[in-house]
Amino acid sequence: MAGAKVAVFGGRRGMLGQALTRALERSKAVALPLSSQDFDPLDARALESFLDRQKPDMAFNAAAYTAVDQAEDEPQAAYRLNRDLPALLGRLCAERGVRLLHFSTDFVFDGRGHEPLRPGDPTGPLSVYGASKLAGEEALRGLPGVTVARTAWLYGPGRTNFVTKILELAKTRESLNVVHDQEGSPTYTPDLAALALALAASKVDGVLHLANSGRATWCELAAEAVHLAGLPCRVQPIPSSAWPSKAARPAFSVLDTSAFTEATGVTPRPWNQALRDYVFGDLGLGV
Ligand SMILES: NC(=O)c1ccc[n+]([C@@H]2O[C@H](COP(=O)([O-])OP(=O)(O)OC[C@H]3O[C@@H](n4cnc5c(N)ncnc54)[C@H](OP(=O)(O)O)[C@@H]3O)[C@@H](O)[C@H]2O)c1
């Protein structure tokens, strides 16, 4: 990626976007991180003017409506960001020969399977958020120079996330109850950013899955983070029915990343190794 100019939508304040910006800078690419404060990317004229002025070689779209429960009450806002933005970006990038790497989610699946999910497996979103992200994928389907990277269960520097929330609570509580009947692919954003750069370099079109390897429930992820941080808090498993949320979430959404590995030769490391780097390195906790 050295020397390439890459626009990163969500790249200034988003959790994944910030990791992408850092990874690009480390690889000696020219990152153009963007925020909603710079201009409204759904304003076609503003977006066209940005693309024509900056002439990026690639665009990474990590801007999204990510408030999963709130989306149930704000479907228009969710579809605006998650369907209409990739649709516009896809069209304008294709017209200019700019490659686009767009991020999507494991929440496009219904969670009824038991085997790690491959990119071609049937979708069936359970929530407005999942349906709006799937609509974004569909808007990009078949466009030349477009890659859709589905990822899952993100944590990393730069933004409050599941791991930071659990560790904050664990500092003051003797025990925490955490859902143990949803299983997924916890993924560290700096790892994901490195995988995304490998994918971008491979110039593969279509949908791929990118995540740390292995699988965990929310309870297992929380327990490992609390253990690594050396906190005495007990993490107790509970069913989702004991933790009601507005949006339904898939019970099983572990992602199979083998198509990514076939395309790039890169194997994602296990989630628990990545979690160690986050807890010890970024958060400065543990022994
Ligand atoms: N978080 C997860 O666990 C998870 C799991 C699976 C997939 N994903 C996908 O991964 C991607 C990145 O997620 P994330 O967790 O990094 O998201 P995030 O931290 O919530 O960041 C989303 C970014 O979207 C930008 N944005 C929101 N509204 C905007 C608007 N109207 N105009 C322009 N930009 C706007 C925001 O930029 P400003 O701050 O500048 O407004 C924000 O930085 C998304 O596509 C998401 O669907 C996330």
Short mmCIF file of C-alpha atoms and ligand atoms in Angstrom, two decimals:
data_model
loop_
_atom_site.label_atom_id
_atom_site.label_comp_id
_atom_site.label_asym_id
_atom_site.label_seq_id
_atom_site.Cartn_x
_atom_site.Cartn_y
_atom_site.Cartn_z
CA MET A 1 0.00 0.00 0.00
CA ALA A 2 3.09 2.26 0.17
CA GLY A 3 2.40 5.50 -1.67
CA ALA A 4 -1.31 4.76 -2.27
CA LYS A 5 -3.78 7.51 -1.37
CA VAL A 6 -6.71 6.10 0.61
CA ALA A 7 -9.82 7.98 1.77
CA VAL A 8 -11.10 6.54 5.08
CA PHE A 9 -14.76 7.33 5.77
CA GLY A 10 -15.19 7.27 9.56
CA GLY A 11 -11.39 7.43 9.78
CA ARG A 12 -11.05 10.26 12.29
CA ARG A 13 -13.39 9.23 15.13
CA GLY A 14 -14.71 5.72 14.38
CA MET A 15 -13.22 2.74 16.22
CA LEU A 16 -12.31 0.76 13.09
CA GLY A 17 -11.71 3.91 11.03
CA GLN A 18 -8.99 5.12 13.41
CA ALA A 19 -7.27 1.71 13.27
CA LEU A 20 -7.40 1.76 9.45
CA THR A 21 -5.90 5.26 9.38
CA ARG A 22 -3.05 4.18 11.69
CA ALA A 23 -2.36 1.00 9.69
CA LEU A 24 -2.26 2.96 6.42
CA GLU A 25 0.13 5.51 7.90
CA ARG A 26 2.38 2.72 9.17
CA SER A 27 2.42 1.14 5.71
CA LYS A 28 3.54 4.49 4.23
CA ALA A 29 0.27 4.99 2.38
CA VAL A 30 -1.33 8.44 2.37
CA ALA A 31 -4.43 8.24 4.57
CA LEU A 32 -7.22 10.78 4.16
CA PRO A 33 -9.28 10.21 7.33
CA LEU A 34 -12.76 11.73 7.22
CA SER A 35 -15.36 12.69 9.78
CA SER A 36 -19.00 13.70 9.51
CA GLN A 37 -17.69 17.10 10.64
CA ASP A 38 -15.74 17.53 7.37
CA PHE A 39 -18.75 17.23 5.03
CA ASP A 40 -21.92 15.16 4.69
CA PRO A 41 -20.84 12.18 2.55
CA LEU A 42 -24.48 11.71 1.52
CA ASP A 43 -24.37 15.10 -0.17
CA ALA A 44 -23.49 13.79 -3.65
CA ARG A 45 -21.98 17.12 -4.78
CA ALA A 46 -19.74 17.38 -1.71
CA LEU A 47 -18.65 13.77 -2.11
CA GLU A 48 -17.95 14.17 -5.84
CA SER A 49 -15.99 17.32 -5.20
CA PHE A 50 -13.91 15.55 -2.51
CA LEU A 51 -13.16 12.58 -4.82
CA ASP A 52 -12.32 14.81 -7.78
CA ARG A 53 -10.12 17.13 -5.71
CA GLN A 54 -8.21 14.44 -3.79
CA LYS A 55 -8.22 11.70 -6.45
CA PRO A 56 -7.72 8.79 -3.99
CA ASP A 57 -6.59 5.40 -5.33
CA MET A 58 -8.95 3.67 -2.89
CA ALA A 59 -11.74 4.38 -0.43
CA PHE A 60 -12.36 2.47 2.81
CA ASN A 61 -15.89 2.89 4.17
CA ALA A 62 -15.94 2.43 7.95
CA ALA A 63 -18.67 5.06 8.45
CA ALA A 64 -21.93 3.49 9.55
CA TYR A 65 -24.93 3.76 11.83
CA THR A 66 -23.74 1.32 14.51
CA ALA A 67 -26.21 1.83 17.41
CA VAL A 68 -27.82 -1.60 17.08
CA ASP A 69 -30.67 -1.15 19.60
CA GLN A 70 -31.36 2.49 18.70
CA ALA A 71 -31.71 1.51 15.04
CA GLU A 72 -34.99 -0.25 15.92
CA ASP A 73 -36.44 3.24 16.65
CA GLU A 74 -34.55 5.09 13.91
CA PRO A 75 -34.73 2.89 10.79
CA GLN A 76 -34.51 5.87 8.42
CA ALA A 77 -31.26 7.09 9.96
CA ALA A 78 -29.84 3.54 9.91
CA TYR A 79 -30.74 2.97 6.24
CA ARG A 80 -29.41 6.41 5.29
CA LEU A 81 -25.92 5.58 6.55
CA ASN A 82 -25.87 1.81 6.03
CA ARG A 83 -27.59 1.52 2.62
CA ASP A 84 -27.66 4.93 0.94
CA LEU A 85 -24.03 5.88 1.72
CA PRO A 86 -22.44 2.69 0.29
CA ALA A 87 -24.81 2.92 -2.71
CA LEU A 88 -23.66 6.48 -3.49
CA LEU A 89 -20.00 5.80 -2.68
CA GLY A 90 -20.05 2.61 -4.80
CA ARG A 91 -21.47 4.45 -7.81
CA LEU A 92 -19.13 7.44 -7.60
CA CYS A 93 -16.05 5.27 -6.98
CA ALA A 94 -16.93 2.92 -9.88
CA GLU A 95 -17.35 5.92 -12.21
CA ARG A 96 -13.85 7.10 -11.28
CA GLY A 97 -12.06 3.73 -11.18
CA VAL A 98 -11.46 4.07 -7.40
CA ARG A 99 -11.46 0.72 -5.57
CA LEU A 100 -13.85 0.57 -2.58
CA LEU A 101 -13.49 -1.57 0.54
CA HIS A 102 -16.75 -1.45 2.49
CA PHE A 103 -17.31 -2.99 5.95
CA SER A 104 -20.35 -5.02 6.87
CA THR A 105 -21.38 -7.23 9.76
CA ASP A 106 -22.08 -10.73 11.08
CA PHE A 107 -25.53 -9.37 12.04
CA VAL A 108 -26.67 -10.02 8.43
CA PHE A 109 -27.05 -13.67 9.56
CA ASP A 110 -29.97 -15.18 11.48
CA GLY A 111 -27.75 -17.13 13.88
CA ARG A 112 -29.50 -20.48 13.48
CA GLY A 113 -26.44 -22.33 12.12
CA HIS A 114 -23.78 -24.19 14.07
CA GLU A 115 -20.88 -24.11 11.61
CA PRO A 116 -18.66 -21.05 10.99
CA LEU A 117 -20.34 -18.89 8.36
CA ARG A 118 -18.94 -18.56 4.85
CA PRO A 119 -19.51 -15.48 2.68
CA GLY A 120 -22.00 -17.30 0.44
CA ASP A 121 -24.16 -18.68 3.27
CA PRO A 122 -27.80 -17.54 3.37
CA THR A 123 -28.42 -14.26 5.19
CA GLY A 124 -31.44 -13.42 7.34
CA PRO A 125 -30.97 -10.35 9.52
CA LEU A 126 -32.90 -10.24 12.79
CA SER A 127 -32.67 -6.48 13.36
CA VAL A 128 -33.08 -3.14 11.57
CA TYR A 129 -29.30 -2.65 11.88
CA GLY A 130 -28.59 -6.05 10.26
CA ALA A 131 -31.18 -5.47 7.52
CA SER A 132 -29.83 -1.99 6.76
CA LYS A 133 -26.24 -3.34 6.51
CA LEU A 134 -27.44 -6.14 4.20
CA ALA A 135 -29.20 -3.53 2.05
CA GLY A 136 -25.83 -1.73 1.82
CA GLU A 137 -24.14 -4.95 0.64
CA GLU A 138 -26.90 -5.47 -1.94
CA ALA A 139 -26.47 -1.93 -3.26
CA LEU A 140 -22.81 -2.75 -3.98
CA ARG A 141 -23.32 -6.24 -5.43
CA GLY A 142 -21.75 -6.70 -8.86
CA LEU A 143 -20.03 -3.30 -8.97
CA PRO A 144 -16.47 -3.57 -10.32
CA GLY A 145 -13.62 -2.82 -7.90
CA VAL A 146 -15.74 -3.31 -4.77
CA THR A 147 -14.90 -5.57 -1.82
CA VAL A 148 -17.28 -6.06 1.09
CA ALA A 149 -15.56 -7.19 4.31
CA ARG A 150 -17.95 -8.60 6.90
CA THR A 151 -16.53 -8.45 10.38
CA ALA A 152 -17.76 -8.96 13.95
CA TRP A 153 -17.65 -8.10 17.66
CA LEU A 154 -15.10 -5.26 17.44
CA TYR A 155 -13.00 -3.86 20.27
CA GLY A 156 -9.90 -1.69 20.19
CA PRO A 157 -8.45 1.72 21.01
CA GLY A 158 -10.17 5.01 20.42
CA ARG A 159 -13.74 4.28 21.43
CA THR A 160 -15.72 2.74 24.28
CA ASN A 161 -16.50 -0.90 23.46
CA PHE A 162 -17.69 -4.14 25.08
CA VAL A 163 -14.28 -4.92 26.64
CA THR A 164 -13.77 -1.43 28.13
CA LYS A 165 -17.34 -1.46 29.52
CA ILE A 166 -16.83 -4.88 31.13
CA LEU A 167 -13.47 -3.89 32.66
CA GLU A 168 -14.92 -0.63 34.00
CA LEU A 169 -17.75 -2.54 35.70
CA ALA A 170 -15.42 -5.30 36.93
CA LYS A 171 -13.33 -2.74 38.84
CA THR A 172 -16.20 -2.05 41.23
CA ARG A 173 -18.31 -5.24 41.24
CA GLU A 174 -17.79 -8.62 42.87
CA SER A 175 -19.61 -10.35 40.00
CA LEU A 176 -21.02 -9.64 36.56
CA ASN A 177 -23.68 -11.52 34.61
CA VAL A 178 -22.86 -11.86 30.91
CA VAL A 179 -24.74 -13.52 28.04
CA HIS A 180 -23.41 -17.01 27.27
CA ASP A 181 -25.77 -18.19 24.51
CA GLN A 182 -24.51 -15.94 21.71
CA GLU A 183 -21.32 -17.09 20.04
CA GLY A 184 -19.23 -15.02 17.64
CA SER A 185 -15.80 -13.88 16.44
CA PRO A 186 -14.30 -11.23 18.77
CA THR A 187 -12.03 -9.01 16.67
CA TYR A 188 -9.34 -6.48 17.62
CA THR A 189 -9.51 -3.42 15.37
CA PRO A 190 -5.71 -3.09 14.79
CA ASP A 191 -5.66 -6.75 13.65
CA LEU A 192 -8.68 -6.14 11.43
CA ALA A 193 -7.01 -3.07 9.92
CA ALA A 194 -3.92 -5.15 9.03
CA LEU A 195 -6.15 -7.84 7.48
CA ALA A 196 -8.03 -5.14 5.55
CA LEU A 197 -4.78 -3.79 4.08
CA ALA A 198 -3.82 -7.29 2.95
CA LEU A 199 -7.26 -7.67 1.37
CA ALA A 200 -7.02 -4.28 -0.33
CA ALA A 201 -3.62 -5.22 -1.80
CA SER A 202 -5.09 -8.48 -3.18
CA LYS A 203 -7.70 -6.53 -5.21
CA VAL A 204 -10.31 -9.30 -4.81
CA ASP A 205 -13.90 -8.26 -5.57
CA GLY A 206 -16.97 -9.55 -3.71
CA VAL A 207 -17.85 -10.44 -0.12
CA LEU A 208 -15.26 -11.85 2.33
CA HIS A 209 -15.17 -12.48 6.07
CA LEU A 210 -12.45 -10.81 8.19
CA ALA A 211 -12.12 -11.51 11.91
CA ASN A 212 -9.69 -12.87 14.47
CA SER A 213 -9.80 -16.67 14.50
CA GLY A 214 -11.43 -18.83 17.15
CA ARG A 215 -14.83 -18.28 18.70
CA ALA A 216 -16.27 -17.09 22.00
CA THR A 217 -19.48 -16.17 23.76
CA TRP A 218 -19.83 -12.69 25.28
CA CYS A 219 -19.34 -14.34 28.69
CA GLU A 220 -16.11 -16.03 27.57
CA LEU A 221 -14.78 -12.77 26.10
CA ALA A 222 -15.66 -10.87 29.28
CA ALA A 223 -14.16 -13.56 31.55
CA GLU A 224 -10.89 -13.60 29.59
CA ALA A 225 -10.61 -9.79 29.67
CA VAL A 226 -11.28 -9.70 33.44
CA HIS A 227 -8.75 -12.51 34.00
CA LEU A 228 -6.06 -10.77 31.91
CA ALA A 229 -6.66 -7.49 33.74
CA GLY A 230 -6.11 -9.33 37.03
CA LEU A 231 -9.44 -8.20 38.50
CA PRO A 232 -11.08 -10.34 41.21
CA CYS A 233 -14.60 -10.03 39.70
CA ARG A 234 -16.52 -13.28 38.95
CA VAL A 235 -18.10 -13.45 35.48
CA GLN A 236 -21.32 -15.49 35.53
CA PRO A 237 -23.04 -16.92 32.44
CA ILE A 238 -26.66 -15.96 31.78
CA PRO A 239 -29.04 -16.62 28.85
CA SER A 240 -29.98 -13.73 26.52
CA SER A 241 -33.53 -14.00 27.88
CA ALA A 242 -32.18 -12.63 31.18
CA TRP A 243 -30.67 -9.59 29.40
CA PRO A 244 -33.47 -8.25 27.18
CA SER A 245 -32.45 -5.87 24.39
CA LYS A 246 -34.49 -3.98 21.82
CA ALA A 247 -32.78 -5.57 18.82
CA ALA A 248 -32.52 -9.34 18.43
CA ARG A 249 -28.98 -10.65 17.91
CA PRO A 250 -27.86 -13.86 16.20
CA ALA A 251 -27.19 -16.77 18.58
CA PHE A 252 -24.35 -18.04 16.38
CA SER A 253 -22.38 -15.77 14.02
CA VAL A 254 -18.83 -17.17 14.04
CA LEU A 255 -17.22 -16.12 10.75
CA ASP A 256 -15.26 -18.53 8.54
CA THR A 257 -12.31 -16.51 7.20
CA SER A 258 -10.84 -19.23 4.94
CA ALA A 259 -11.81 -17.42 1.71
CA PHE A 260 -9.85 -14.39 2.95
CA THR A 261 -6.84 -16.61 3.71
CA GLU A 262 -7.07 -18.24 0.26
CA ALA A 263 -7.13 -14.79 -1.38
CA THR A 264 -4.29 -13.23 0.63
CA GLY A 265 -2.22 -16.04 2.20
CA VAL A 266 -2.80 -14.35 5.57
CA THR A 267 -4.22 -16.26 8.57
CA PRO A 268 -5.82 -14.11 11.31
CA ARG A 269 -4.41 -14.82 14.78
CA PRO A 270 -6.65 -16.18 17.57
CA TRP A 271 -8.87 -13.64 19.36
CA ASN A 272 -7.39 -14.39 22.81
CA GLN A 273 -3.85 -13.47 21.67
CA ALA A 274 -5.19 -10.20 20.29
CA LEU A 275 -7.10 -9.53 23.52
CA ARG A 276 -3.84 -9.82 25.49
CA ASP A 277 -2.28 -7.09 23.36
CA TYR A 278 -5.31 -4.89 23.94
CA VAL A 279 -5.51 -5.39 27.72
CA PHE A 280 -1.75 -5.31 28.42
CA GLY A 281 -0.69 -2.92 25.67
CA ASP A 282 -3.42 -0.40 24.83
CA LEU A 283 -5.15 -0.41 28.23
CA GLY A 284 -1.96 -0.89 30.27
CA LEU A 285 -3.66 -3.37 32.62
CA GLY A 286 -2.70 -6.79 33.93
CA VAL A 287 0.57 -8.13 35.19
N1 LIG B 1 -18.49 -2.37 16.32
C1 LIG B 1 -18.72 -3.65 16.02
O1 LIG B 1 -18.75 -4.52 16.89
C2 LIG B 1 -18.94 -4.06 14.58
C3 LIG B 1 -19.23 -5.40 14.31
C4 LIG B 1 -19.42 -5.80 12.98
C5 LIG B 1 -19.30 -4.89 11.96
N2 LIG B 1 -19.03 -3.58 12.24
C6 LIG B 1 -18.94 -2.64 11.12
O2 LIG B 1 -17.65 -2.08 11.12
C7 LIG B 1 -17.72 -0.73 10.67
C8 LIG B 1 -17.05 0.19 11.67
O3 LIG B 1 -17.72 0.06 12.92
P1 LIG B 1 -17.21 0.87 14.21
O4 LIG B 1 -17.63 0.09 15.39
O5 LIG B 1 -15.82 1.28 14.01
O6 LIG B 1 -18.16 2.16 14.13
P2 LIG B 1 -18.14 3.46 15.03
O7 LIG B 1 -17.01 3.48 15.99
O8 LIG B 1 -19.53 3.65 15.56
O9 LIG B 1 -17.84 4.59 13.95
C9 LIG B 1 -18.75 4.83 12.92
C10 LIG B 1 -18.32 6.08 12.23
O10 LIG B 1 -19.33 6.43 11.30
C11 LIG B 1 -19.28 7.82 11.12
N3 LIG B 1 -20.59 8.41 10.87
C12 LIG B 1 -21.72 8.26 11.58
N4 LIG B 1 -22.69 9.02 11.06
C13 LIG B 1 -22.13 9.68 10.00
C14 LIG B 1 -22.63 10.58 9.05
N5 LIG B 1 -23.89 11.00 9.07
N6 LIG B 1 -21.79 11.03 8.11
C15 LIG B 1 -20.49 10.61 8.08
N7 LIG B 1 -19.96 9.74 8.94
C16 LIG B 1 -20.79 9.28 9.88
C17 LIG B 1 -18.84 8.41 12.42
O11 LIG B 1 -17.97 9.45 12.10
P3 LIG B 1 -17.91 10.78 13.02
O12 LIG B 1 -17.52 10.28 14.37
O13 LIG B 1 -16.91 11.64 12.38
O14 LIG B 1 -19.29 11.37 13.02
C18 LIG B 1 -18.18 7.27 13.16
O15 LIG B 1 -16.84 7.58 13.41
C19 LIG B 1 -19.20 -0.45 10.39
O16 LIG B 1 -19.47 -0.68 9.05
C20 LIG B 1 -19.91 -1.48 11.23
O17 LIG B 1 -21.18 -1.78 10.71
C21 LIG B 1 -18.85 -3.14 13.53
#
